[in-house]
Amino acid sequence: MPANGTVRDREHFLIQSAARLNEVLERPRLLEVIRDLSCEVFEAEACSVLLKNRSRDSLEFHLAFGQLTDPSRTPPLRHGEGLAGWVAAREMPALVNDAPSDARLRPGLDQKMGFTIRSIMAVPLHRASKVTGVLEVINAQRAGGFTAEDLELLEALGNQLSVALANARLYEMVRREKRTNELLYRVGLELARTLRLEELLPLLIELLSEMIDFDAVSIYLYHREIGVLEWFYGHGYPDGSEDQVRLKVGQGAVGWAAKQKEPLVIPDVSKDPRYLAARPRTRSEMTVPLMAEGELVGVFNLESDKPNAFLERDLRLLSAFGNQAAIAIQRAWLHNQAIEKRRLEEEIRIARRIQRRLLPADNPVLRGLDIAAFNHPSLEVSGDLYDFVEITSDQVGIVIGDVSGKGIAAGIMMAAFRASLRAEIRNNYAIAVILSKVNRLMWESTEDTAFVTAVYGVLDRSRGRLTYSNAGHNPPVLIRRTGRIEWLEEGGLILGSFPRAVYREGFIDLQEGDLLVFYTDGITEALSPTGEMFGTERLVSVLKGVPTEENARGICGRILEAVHTHCQWGQMEDDLTAVVLRVTQSPAQDDAPDG
């Protein structure tokens, strides 16, 4: 390999690597190429690339331990933090063959990502004499670890990568500029009749830039329902500014213009308390309210890096432009509201269809057991699910779950959860293993805020035993024929949020006359007109009042009637879902000889 070969071998490798890197312009593919080159030549287990975010003075993972990653989902390294931070801050390479003993490394990060570092090389990446990132090669697979010759070759490879990354960035800028020009041409032809805010506002700003010189611009829309000005579009601000900007009427220069319904020019923001420091470079500001038919629609805000940048003629021009923009925005807003209403209605219909198709067509039939279930949808669609999975002639899997969120996203996630669970049930028997694998899959394939609560159990009719695990769900309630109450709580955390969650199994032995009910929080959290929850106590009270001869389907009806009565038959905010199991005959009676 070139890392251990002659000078000629190394030169040949660098020529080949330069050719491979120069062939690629898309950043994700470029990172894959550098990973493959690094792992191959240095006989390493993995490779990481961290790029500098200057606005936050941090290093962000774009390639983490050999895997492409979204920087927003991976913790960044602050200035000087970790070995990569040390390399970037000192602009020096580093070679460590005994990682556990090196205080510069952060063992918690790699362990969190399922990786253990034994040895590592790291070199800074430069562009225009500035550090732009760090290249790491991790875990030498040959005896003796990495060598000084390896580090020297890695520096040369890092120089090539720096150039390739700069080319990729330039390529991205050119593509973005081309797309922008094409869009401006199309929108310029359609300005008079466009009804889409997301197209209209960028276009208005672009037209405005031809008339007034500014360095940053933002548009706020006024939400009458909550009385706030919310950032809708902006240009020239630090990354993430839009996530922090939500103003009350009267707050800052933007809020002042909205409250007074008058334009405002601030020649020197350092001398006016109405300016809110969103950009460190801003020296002057001009703000104009957008009015349509006497009503506040929003606010235009321009900022410049120069003091006294805006003249009276600029203010008149911006005011006139703002009047036209306000009418266009209001028209587009009304159109968007109509589109959004239709979209939500269609989304609900789609999600409802998904939900209905995923629910079992029939209840399982097992001797000595009476099983029934219901899913009563609300006006909106949540992600409730119940399912029965035939395992053997005497065993059936029972699952009930609730997906976070509502609408089509919850419907899709519910379908993914059901498919994952059924696939793992076919491959495994151990309930704890099944839930662990489903949890890992959900974590890998869903957003950070998405999760599932569920209870999965296997009912063995021949033994009269239910083995189960509860993944953060409302605990099913077991009412013994003696009246004693038990809750099925054994299990673990919700699914999809904690990749290494561990699940425990519990079991219950069922006897004739026992009543077991699985349910979702739509039942216990159903609100009365006065805001009182239905609660578990009412649920237990309903179940205790069930006659001994009542079948499972009848019990389902009693639960639904009790919840609707509590809510005075108003519209439910969430789905009502339950599985009812009544033991009609003990397993011992099944095995008893005739006569």
Coordinates of C-alpha atoms in Angstrom, one line a residue:
M1 CA 0.0 0.0 0.0
P2 CA 1.3 3.6 -0.6
A3 CA 1.2 4.3 3.1
N4 CA 4.0 1.8 3.7
G5 CA 5.5 1.9 0.2
T6 CA 8.2 3.8 -1.6
V7 CA 8.3 7.5 -2.4
R8 CA 7.3 6.5 -5.9
D9 CA 4.3 4.5 -4.6
R10 CA 3.2 7.5 -2.6
E11 CA 3.5 9.9 -5.5
H12 CA 1.6 7.5 -7.7
F13 CA -1.2 7.3 -5.0
L14 CA -1.4 11.1 -4.7
I15 CA -1.7 11.5 -8.5
Q16 CA -4.5 8.9 -8.6
S17 CA -6.3 10.4 -5.6
A18 CA -6.2 13.9 -7.1
A19 CA -7.7 12.5 -10.3
R20 CA -10.5 10.7 -8.3
L21 CA -11.2 13.8 -6.2
N22 CA -11.3 16.1 -9.2
E23 CA -13.8 13.9 -11.0
V24 CA -16.4 14.6 -8.2
L25 CA -18.2 17.9 -7.7
E26 CA -21.1 16.9 -5.4
R27 CA -20.0 17.2 -1.8
P28 CA -21.7 13.9 -0.5
R29 CA -20.1 11.9 -3.2
L30 CA -16.8 13.6 -2.6
L31 CA -16.9 12.7 1.1
E32 CA -17.5 9.1 0.1
V33 CA -14.5 9.1 -2.2
I34 CA -12.2 10.5 0.5
R35 CA -13.5 7.9 3.0
D36 CA -12.7 5.1 0.5
L37 CA -9.3 6.5 -0.3
S38 CA -8.3 7.0 3.3
C39 CA -9.5 3.7 4.6
E40 CA -7.8 1.9 1.7
V41 CA -4.4 3.5 1.7
F42 CA -4.0 3.6 5.5
E43 CA -5.7 0.3 6.2
A44 CA -8.0 2.1 8.6
E45 CA -11.4 1.2 10.0
A46 CA -13.1 4.5 9.4
C47 CA -12.7 8.1 8.4
S48 CA -14.3 11.4 9.6
V49 CA -14.5 14.9 8.0
L50 CA -15.4 17.9 10.1
L51 CA -16.0 21.3 8.5
K52 CA -15.8 24.6 10.2
N53 CA -19.0 26.7 10.8
R54 CA -17.5 30.2 11.2
S55 CA -20.7 31.8 12.4
R56 CA -20.8 29.4 15.4
D57 CA -17.0 28.9 15.7
S58 CA -17.5 25.2 15.8
L59 CA -16.6 22.0 13.8
E60 CA -19.5 20.1 12.4
F61 CA -19.4 16.4 11.3
H62 CA -20.2 15.9 7.6
L63 CA -18.7 12.4 7.6
A64 CA -18.7 10.7 11.0
F65 CA -16.9 7.4 11.5
G66 CA -17.3 6.5 7.9
Q67 CA -21.0 7.5 7.6
L68 CA -22.4 10.6 5.9
T69 CA -24.3 12.6 8.5
D70 CA -26.5 15.6 8.9
P71 CA -24.5 18.2 10.9
S72 CA -27.7 19.4 12.6
R73 CA -28.2 15.9 14.1
T74 CA -24.7 15.4 15.3
P75 CA -23.2 17.3 18.2
P76 CA -20.6 19.8 17.0
L77 CA -17.2 20.4 18.5
R78 CA -16.7 23.8 20.0
H79 CA -13.4 25.7 19.5
G80 CA -10.5 23.6 20.7
E81 CA -12.7 20.7 21.8
G82 CA -11.7 17.2 21.2
L83 CA -8.7 16.1 19.1
A84 CA -10.2 17.7 16.0
G85 CA -10.7 20.9 17.8
W86 CA -7.1 20.8 19.1
V87 CA -5.9 20.2 15.5
A88 CA -8.0 23.1 14.1
A89 CA -7.1 25.6 16.8
R90 CA -3.3 24.9 16.6
E91 CA -3.3 24.2 12.8
M92 CA -1.2 21.2 13.6
P93 CA -1.6 17.5 12.7
A94 CA -1.9 14.8 15.4
L95 CA -1.1 11.1 15.6
V96 CA -2.4 9.0 18.5
N97 CA -2.0 5.2 18.7
D98 CA -3.3 4.9 22.3
A99 CA -6.5 6.8 22.2
P100 CA -7.9 5.9 25.7
S101 CA -4.9 7.6 27.3
D102 CA -5.1 10.8 25.3
A103 CA -7.0 13.5 27.1
R104 CA -7.8 15.4 23.9
L105 CA -10.3 12.8 22.7
R106 CA -14.0 12.8 23.7
P107 CA -14.8 9.1 24.3
G108 CA -18.4 10.0 25.1
L109 CA -19.1 11.2 21.5
D110 CA -17.8 8.1 19.7
Q111 CA -19.5 5.7 22.2
K112 CA -22.8 7.6 21.7
M113 CA -22.4 7.0 17.9
G114 CA -21.6 3.3 18.5
F115 CA -17.9 3.6 17.8
T116 CA -14.7 3.1 19.9
I117 CA -11.5 4.9 18.9
R118 CA -8.3 3.0 19.4
S119 CA -5.9 4.9 17.2
I120 CA -6.3 8.1 15.1
M121 CA -4.6 10.6 12.8
A122 CA -6.0 14.0 12.2
V123 CA -4.8 16.9 9.9
P124 CA -6.2 20.4 9.4
L125 CA -7.8 21.4 6.1
H126 CA -6.8 24.8 4.8
R127 CA -8.2 27.2 2.2
A128 CA -6.7 30.7 1.7
S129 CA -4.5 30.2 4.7
K130 CA -7.5 29.6 7.0
V131 CA -8.5 26.3 8.6
T132 CA -11.8 25.1 7.0
G133 CA -12.0 21.7 8.7
V134 CA -10.3 18.5 9.9
L135 CA -9.7 15.1 8.3
E136 CA -9.5 12.1 10.6
V137 CA -8.4 8.5 9.9
I138 CA -9.4 6.1 12.7
N139 CA -8.3 2.7 13.9
A140 CA -5.4 1.3 12.1
Q141 CA -6.0 -2.4 11.3
R142 CA -2.4 -3.3 10.9
A143 CA -0.1 -4.1 13.8
G144 CA 1.8 -1.1 15.3
G145 CA -0.9 1.4 14.4
F146 CA -0.2 4.5 12.3
T147 CA 3.2 5.9 11.5
A148 CA 4.8 9.3 10.9
E149 CA 5.0 8.4 7.2
D150 CA 1.2 7.8 7.3
L151 CA 0.7 11.2 8.9
E152 CA 2.8 12.9 6.2
L153 CA 0.9 11.2 3.5
L154 CA -2.4 12.1 5.2
E155 CA -1.4 15.8 5.2
A156 CA -0.8 15.6 1.4
L157 CA -4.2 14.0 0.9
G158 CA -5.7 16.6 3.1
N159 CA -4.4 19.4 0.9
Q160 CA -6.0 17.7 -2.1
L161 CA -9.3 17.4 -0.2
S162 CA -9.2 21.1 0.7
V163 CA -9.0 22.0 -3.0
A164 CA -11.7 19.4 -3.9
L165 CA -14.0 20.8 -1.2
A166 CA -13.4 24.3 -2.4
N167 CA -14.3 23.2 -6.0
A168 CA -17.4 21.5 -4.7
R169 CA -18.5 24.6 -2.8
L170 CA -17.9 26.7 -6.0
Y171 CA -19.9 24.2 -8.0
E172 CA -22.8 24.4 -5.5
M173 CA -22.7 28.2 -5.7
V174 CA -22.8 28.2 -9.5
R175 CA -25.7 25.7 -9.6
R176 CA -27.6 27.8 -7.0
E177 CA -27.0 31.0 -9.0
K178 CA -28.2 29.3 -12.2
R179 CA -31.3 28.1 -10.5
T180 CA -32.0 31.5 -9.0
N181 CA -31.6 33.2 -12.4
E182 CA -34.0 30.7 -14.0
L183 CA -36.5 31.2 -11.2
L184 CA -36.3 35.0 -11.4
Y185 CA -36.9 34.9 -15.2
R186 CA -40.0 32.7 -14.8
V187 CA -41.4 34.6 -11.8
G188 CA -40.8 37.9 -13.6
L189 CA -43.2 36.8 -16.3
E190 CA -45.8 35.6 -13.7
L191 CA -45.6 38.4 -11.1
A192 CA -49.0 39.9 -11.9
R193 CA -50.8 36.6 -11.3
T194 CA -48.6 34.6 -8.9
L195 CA -50.5 33.4 -5.8
R196 CA -47.7 31.5 -4.0
L197 CA -46.1 33.4 -1.1
E198 CA -43.0 31.3 -1.2
E199 CA -42.4 32.4 -4.8
L200 CA -43.7 35.9 -4.5
L201 CA -41.7 37.2 -1.5
P202 CA -38.3 36.2 -2.8
L203 CA -39.2 37.8 -6.1
L204 CA -40.3 41.1 -4.5
I205 CA -37.0 41.2 -2.6
E206 CA -35.0 40.7 -5.8
L207 CA -36.9 43.4 -7.5
L208 CA -36.4 45.7 -4.5
S209 CA -32.6 45.1 -4.7
E210 CA -32.6 46.7 -8.2
M211 CA -34.0 49.9 -6.7
I212 CA -32.3 50.2 -3.2
D213 CA -28.9 49.2 -2.0
F214 CA -29.0 47.1 1.2
D215 CA -27.1 44.2 2.8
A216 CA -29.9 42.4 4.6
V217 CA -33.6 42.2 4.2
S218 CA -36.4 40.5 6.1
I219 CA -40.1 40.2 5.7
Y220 CA -42.4 39.7 8.7
L221 CA -46.0 38.6 8.4
Y222 CA -48.6 39.7 11.0
H223 CA -50.6 36.9 12.6
R224 CA -53.8 38.6 13.8
E225 CA -54.9 35.5 15.8
I226 CA -52.0 35.7 18.2
G227 CA -50.9 39.3 17.6
V228 CA -47.3 38.7 16.7
L229 CA -45.0 39.4 13.8
E230 CA -43.3 36.3 12.6
W231 CA -40.2 36.0 10.3
F232 CA -41.3 34.7 6.9
Y233 CA -38.3 35.3 4.6
G234 CA -34.9 36.9 5.0
H235 CA -31.5 37.3 3.4
G236 CA -28.2 38.5 4.8
Y237 CA -28.6 37.3 8.3
P238 CA -26.5 34.7 10.3
D239 CA -27.7 31.2 10.0
G240 CA -30.5 30.3 12.3
S241 CA -31.7 33.9 12.8
E242 CA -35.2 33.0 11.5
D243 CA -35.5 30.5 14.4
Q244 CA -35.2 33.2 17.0
V245 CA -37.2 36.0 15.4
R246 CA -40.8 36.4 16.6
L247 CA -41.8 39.9 17.6
K248 CA -44.6 41.4 19.5
V249 CA -46.2 44.5 18.1
G250 CA -44.2 47.4 19.4
Q251 CA -41.0 45.4 19.9
G252 CA -37.9 46.7 18.1
A253 CA -37.9 48.8 15.0
V254 CA -40.1 46.3 13.1
G255 CA -42.6 46.1 16.0
W256 CA -42.6 50.0 16.2
A257 CA -43.5 50.4 12.5
A258 CA -46.2 47.8 12.9
K259 CA -47.8 49.5 15.9
Q260 CA -47.6 53.0 14.6
K261 CA -48.3 51.9 11.0
E262 CA -45.7 54.4 9.9
P263 CA -42.3 53.9 8.2
L264 CA -39.1 54.3 10.1
V265 CA -35.5 55.2 9.2
I266 CA -32.7 54.8 11.7
P267 CA -29.5 56.4 10.4
D268 CA -27.3 54.9 13.2
V269 CA -28.6 51.9 15.0
S270 CA -26.1 52.2 17.8
K271 CA -27.9 55.4 18.9
D272 CA -31.5 54.2 18.7
P273 CA -32.9 51.8 21.4
R274 CA -35.5 50.5 19.0
Y275 CA -33.0 48.5 17.0
L276 CA -32.7 44.8 17.9
A277 CA -29.2 43.5 17.2
A278 CA -29.8 40.7 14.7
R279 CA -26.7 41.4 12.7
P280 CA -23.4 42.6 14.2
R281 CA -22.4 44.5 11.0
T282 CA -25.7 46.5 10.7
R283 CA -25.2 50.3 10.9
S284 CA -28.5 51.7 9.6
E285 CA -32.0 50.4 9.1
M286 CA -35.2 51.2 7.3
T287 CA -38.6 49.7 8.1
V288 CA -42.0 50.0 6.4
P289 CA -45.3 48.5 7.4
L290 CA -47.2 46.7 4.7
M291 CA -50.9 47.8 4.7
A292 CA -53.8 46.5 2.6
E293 CA -57.3 48.0 2.9
G294 CA -56.2 49.7 6.2
E295 CA -55.1 46.4 7.7
L296 CA -51.6 45.5 8.7
V297 CA -50.3 42.6 6.6
G298 CA -46.6 42.6 7.6
V299 CA -43.4 44.6 7.7
F300 CA -40.5 45.1 5.2
N301 CA -37.1 45.6 7.0
L302 CA -33.9 46.6 5.3
E303 CA -30.5 46.8 6.9
S304 CA -27.1 48.2 5.7
D305 CA -23.5 47.9 6.8
K306 CA -23.1 51.6 6.2
P307 CA -24.4 54.4 8.4
N308 CA -26.9 56.8 6.9
A309 CA -27.4 54.4 4.0
F310 CA -31.1 55.2 3.4
L311 CA -32.3 58.5 2.0
E312 CA -35.8 60.0 1.9
R313 CA -36.3 58.9 -1.7
D314 CA -35.5 55.4 -0.6
L315 CA -38.2 55.6 2.0
R316 CA -40.8 56.9 -0.5
L317 CA -39.8 54.2 -2.9
L318 CA -40.0 51.5 -0.3
S319 CA -43.4 52.8 0.9
A320 CA -44.8 52.7 -2.6
F321 CA -43.3 49.4 -3.3
G322 CA -44.7 48.1 0.1
N323 CA -48.2 49.1 -0.8
Q324 CA -48.1 47.0 -4.0
A325 CA -46.4 44.2 -2.1
A326 CA -49.1 44.2 0.6
I327 CA -51.9 43.7 -1.9
A328 CA -50.0 40.9 -3.6
I329 CA -49.2 39.3 -0.2
Q330 CA -52.8 39.5 1.0
R331 CA -54.1 38.0 -2.2
A332 CA -51.5 35.2 -2.0
W333 CA -52.2 34.7 1.6
L334 CA -55.9 34.1 1.0
H335 CA -55.1 31.7 -1.8
N336 CA -52.7 29.8 0.4
Q337 CA -55.3 29.5 3.2
A338 CA -57.7 27.9 0.7
I339 CA -55.1 25.6 -0.6
E340 CA -54.0 24.6 2.9
K341 CA -57.5 23.9 3.9
R342 CA -58.0 21.5 1.0
R343 CA -54.6 19.9 1.6
L344 CA -55.4 19.2 5.2
E345 CA -58.8 17.7 4.3
E346 CA -57.1 15.4 1.7
E347 CA -54.4 14.6 4.2
I348 CA -57.0 13.5 6.7
R349 CA -58.7 11.3 4.1
I350 CA -55.5 9.7 3.1
A351 CA -54.4 9.0 6.7
R352 CA -57.8 7.6 7.5
R353 CA -57.5 5.2 4.6
I354 CA -54.1 4.1 5.7
Q355 CA -55.3 3.5 9.2
R356 CA -58.3 1.5 8.2
R357 CA -56.3 -0.7 5.9
L358 CA -53.8 -1.5 8.6
L359 CA -56.4 -2.6 11.2
P360 CA -57.2 -6.3 11.3
A361 CA -60.3 -7.3 9.3
D362 CA -61.3 -9.9 12.0
N363 CA -60.7 -10.7 15.6
P364 CA -58.8 -13.8 16.4
V365 CA -60.7 -16.9 17.4
L366 CA -59.1 -19.0 20.1
R367 CA -60.9 -21.6 22.2
G368 CA -61.6 -20.4 25.7
L369 CA -60.9 -16.7 24.8
D370 CA -63.2 -14.0 23.7
I371 CA -61.3 -11.1 21.9
A372 CA -62.7 -7.9 20.4
A373 CA -61.2 -4.5 19.6
F374 CA -62.2 -1.1 18.2
N375 CA -60.6 2.0 16.7
H376 CA -62.9 5.0 16.8
P377 CA -61.2 7.8 14.8
S378 CA -61.4 11.4 15.8
L379 CA -61.9 14.3 13.4
E380 CA -58.2 14.5 12.9
V381 CA -56.2 11.3 12.4
S382 CA -53.6 10.3 15.0
G383 CA -51.5 7.2 14.8
D384 CA -53.4 4.6 16.9
L385 CA -52.8 1.0 16.0
Y386 CA -53.9 -2.4 17.1
D387 CA -53.0 -5.7 15.5
F388 CA -53.2 -9.5 15.9
V389 CA -50.4 -11.7 14.6
E390 CA -50.9 -15.4 14.3
I391 CA -47.8 -17.2 15.5
T392 CA -49.0 -20.8 16.0
S393 CA -52.4 -22.4 16.2
D394 CA -52.3 -21.8 20.0
Q395 CA -50.4 -18.5 20.0
V396 CA -51.3 -15.0 18.9
G397 CA -49.4 -11.8 19.1
I398 CA -51.3 -8.8 20.4
V399 CA -50.1 -5.2 19.9
I400 CA -51.5 -1.8 20.6
G401 CA -49.6 1.4 19.8
D402 CA -49.8 5.1 19.5
V403 CA -47.6 7.2 17.2
S404 CA -46.7 10.8 18.1
G405 CA -48.3 13.5 15.9
K406 CA -51.3 13.5 13.7
G407 CA -52.2 13.5 10.0
I408 CA -50.5 11.8 7.1
A409 CA -47.0 11.8 8.8
A410 CA -48.5 9.8 11.7
G411 CA -50.3 7.5 9.3
I412 CA -47.0 6.7 7.4
M413 CA -45.1 6.2 10.7
M414 CA -47.8 3.9 12.0
A415 CA -47.5 1.8 8.8
A416 CA -43.7 1.7 9.1
F417 CA -44.0 0.6 12.7
R418 CA -46.5 -2.2 11.9
A419 CA -44.4 -3.4 9.0
S420 CA -41.2 -3.4 11.1
L421 CA -42.9 -5.2 14.0
R422 CA -44.4 -7.9 11.9
A423 CA -41.0 -8.5 10.1
E424 CA -39.2 -8.9 13.4
I425 CA -41.9 -11.2 14.8
R426 CA -41.3 -13.5 11.9
N427 CA -37.5 -13.5 12.6
N428 CA -37.5 -13.6 16.4
Y429 CA -39.5 -15.1 19.2
A430 CA -38.1 -13.1 22.2
I431 CA -40.3 -10.1 22.7
A432 CA -37.5 -8.0 24.2
V433 CA -35.3 -8.6 21.2
I434 CA -38.2 -7.8 18.8
L435 CA -38.8 -4.4 20.5
S436 CA -35.1 -3.6 20.7
K437 CA -34.7 -4.1 16.9
V438 CA -37.9 -2.2 16.1
N439 CA -36.7 0.6 18.4
R440 CA -33.3 0.8 16.6
L441 CA -35.0 0.8 13.2
M442 CA -37.4 3.6 14.2
W443 CA -34.6 5.6 15.6
E444 CA -32.6 5.3 12.4
S445 CA -35.5 6.2 10.1
T446 CA -37.6 8.8 11.9
E447 CA -37.1 12.4 13.0
D448 CA -35.9 13.3 16.5
T449 CA -39.3 14.3 17.7
A450 CA -41.1 11.2 16.4
F451 CA -41.7 8.2 18.6
V452 CA -44.1 5.3 19.2
T453 CA -45.6 3.9 22.4
A454 CA -46.7 0.3 22.3
V455 CA -47.4 -2.9 24.2
Y456 CA -46.6 -6.1 22.4
G457 CA -47.5 -9.5 24.0
V458 CA -47.8 -13.1 22.9
L459 CA -50.8 -15.0 24.2
D460 CA -50.3 -18.7 24.7
R461 CA -53.8 -20.1 24.9
S462 CA -52.6 -23.7 25.9
R463 CA -50.9 -22.3 29.0
G464 CA -53.2 -19.4 29.6
R465 CA -50.2 -17.1 29.8
L466 CA -49.5 -13.7 28.2
T467 CA -45.9 -12.7 27.9
Y468 CA -45.5 -9.0 27.1
S469 CA -43.3 -5.9 27.1
N470 CA -44.6 -2.3 27.5
A471 CA -42.7 0.3 25.5
G472 CA -43.7 3.5 27.3
H473 CA -47.4 2.9 26.6
N474 CA -50.5 3.3 28.9
P475 CA -50.3 0.1 31.0
P476 CA -53.1 -2.4 30.1
V477 CA -55.4 -3.2 33.0
L478 CA -56.1 -6.8 34.2
I479 CA -59.2 -7.2 36.3
R480 CA -59.2 -10.7 38.0
R481 CA -62.4 -12.5 38.5
T482 CA -61.8 -11.8 42.2
G483 CA -61.9 -8.1 41.5
R484 CA -58.1 -7.6 42.1
I485 CA -56.5 -5.1 39.6
E486 CA -53.1 -5.5 38.0
W487 CA -51.3 -3.2 35.6
L488 CA -49.0 -4.5 32.8
E489 CA -46.1 -2.1 33.3
E490 CA -43.0 -4.2 32.7
G491 CA -41.0 -3.1 29.7
G492 CA -38.9 -0.1 28.7
L493 CA -38.8 3.3 27.0
I494 CA -40.7 4.6 24.1
L495 CA -39.7 3.4 20.6
G496 CA -37.6 5.5 18.2
S497 CA -36.0 8.0 20.7
F498 CA -33.3 6.1 22.5
P499 CA -31.3 3.7 20.1
R500 CA -29.8 1.6 23.0
A501 CA -33.0 1.2 25.0
V502 CA -33.4 -2.2 26.7
Y503 CA -36.8 -3.9 27.1
R504 CA -37.8 -6.3 29.8
E505 CA -40.5 -9.0 29.6
G506 CA -43.3 -9.7 32.0
F507 CA -46.0 -12.3 32.1
I508 CA -49.4 -12.9 33.5
D509 CA -51.3 -16.2 33.9
L510 CA -54.9 -15.8 33.0
Q511 CA -57.8 -17.7 34.6
E512 CA -61.4 -18.1 33.7
G513 CA -63.4 -14.9 34.3
D514 CA -60.3 -12.6 34.0
L515 CA -60.7 -9.4 31.9
L516 CA -57.7 -7.8 30.2
V517 CA -58.0 -4.4 28.4
F518 CA -55.4 -2.7 26.2
Y519 CA -56.1 1.0 25.4
T520 CA -54.6 4.2 24.1
D521 CA -54.4 7.6 25.8
G522 CA -57.3 8.9 23.6
I523 CA -59.6 7.1 26.1
T524 CA -58.1 8.1 29.4
E525 CA -57.3 11.7 28.2
A526 CA -60.7 12.3 26.7
L527 CA -62.0 15.7 28.1
S528 CA -65.4 16.7 29.3
P529 CA -66.8 20.1 28.4
T530 CA -65.3 21.4 31.7
G531 CA -61.8 20.0 30.9
E532 CA -61.8 17.0 33.2
M533 CA -60.1 13.8 31.8
F534 CA -61.9 10.5 31.6
G535 CA -58.9 8.9 33.5
T536 CA -58.0 5.4 34.4
E537 CA -60.2 5.4 37.5
R538 CA -63.4 5.8 35.4
L539 CA -62.1 3.1 33.0
V540 CA -61.6 0.7 35.8
S541 CA -65.0 1.5 37.2
V542 CA -66.6 0.8 33.9
L543 CA -64.8 -2.6 33.6
K544 CA -65.7 -3.6 37.1
G545 CA -69.3 -2.9 36.4
V546 CA -69.4 -5.3 33.4
P547 CA -71.7 -8.3 34.0
T548 CA -70.0 -11.7 34.0
E549 CA -72.0 -12.8 31.0
E550 CA -71.0 -9.8 28.8
N551 CA -68.9 -10.7 25.8
A552 CA -65.8 -8.8 24.6
R553 CA -67.7 -6.9 21.9
G554 CA -70.2 -5.8 24.4
I555 CA -67.5 -4.5 26.7
C556 CA -66.0 -2.5 23.8
G557 CA -69.4 -0.9 23.4
R558 CA -69.6 -0.1 27.1
I559 CA -66.2 1.6 27.1
L560 CA -67.1 3.7 24.0
E561 CA -70.4 4.7 25.5
A562 CA -68.8 5.7 28.8
V563 CA -66.2 7.9 27.1
H564 CA -68.7 9.6 24.9
T565 CA -71.1 10.2 27.8
H566 CA -68.2 11.8 29.8
C567 CA -67.5 14.1 26.8
Q568 CA -71.2 14.7 26.3
W569 CA -71.0 13.3 22.8
G570 CA -68.7 16.1 21.6
Q571 CA -66.0 15.7 19.0
M572 CA -63.0 13.7 20.2
E573 CA -59.6 15.3 19.9
D574 CA -57.8 11.9 19.6
D575 CA -58.6 8.4 18.5
L576 CA -60.3 5.9 20.9
T577 CA -58.6 2.5 20.6
A578 CA -58.8 -0.6 22.8
V579 CA -58.4 -4.4 22.7
V580 CA -60.6 -6.4 25.1
L581 CA -59.8 -10.0 26.1
R582 CA -62.1 -12.0 28.3
V583 CA -61.1 -15.5 29.5
T584 CA -64.2 -17.8 29.2
Q585 CA -62.5 -21.1 29.9
S586 CA -59.3 -22.0 31.7
P587 CA -56.6 -24.1 29.8
A588 CA -57.0 -26.9 32.4
Q589 CA -60.7 -27.3 31.4
D590 CA -59.6 -27.5 27.7
D591 CA -57.4 -30.5 28.5
A592 CA -59.9 -32.3 30.8
P593 CA -61.1 -35.7 29.3
D594 CA -64.7 -36.0 28.2
G595 CA -67.1 -37.7 30.6

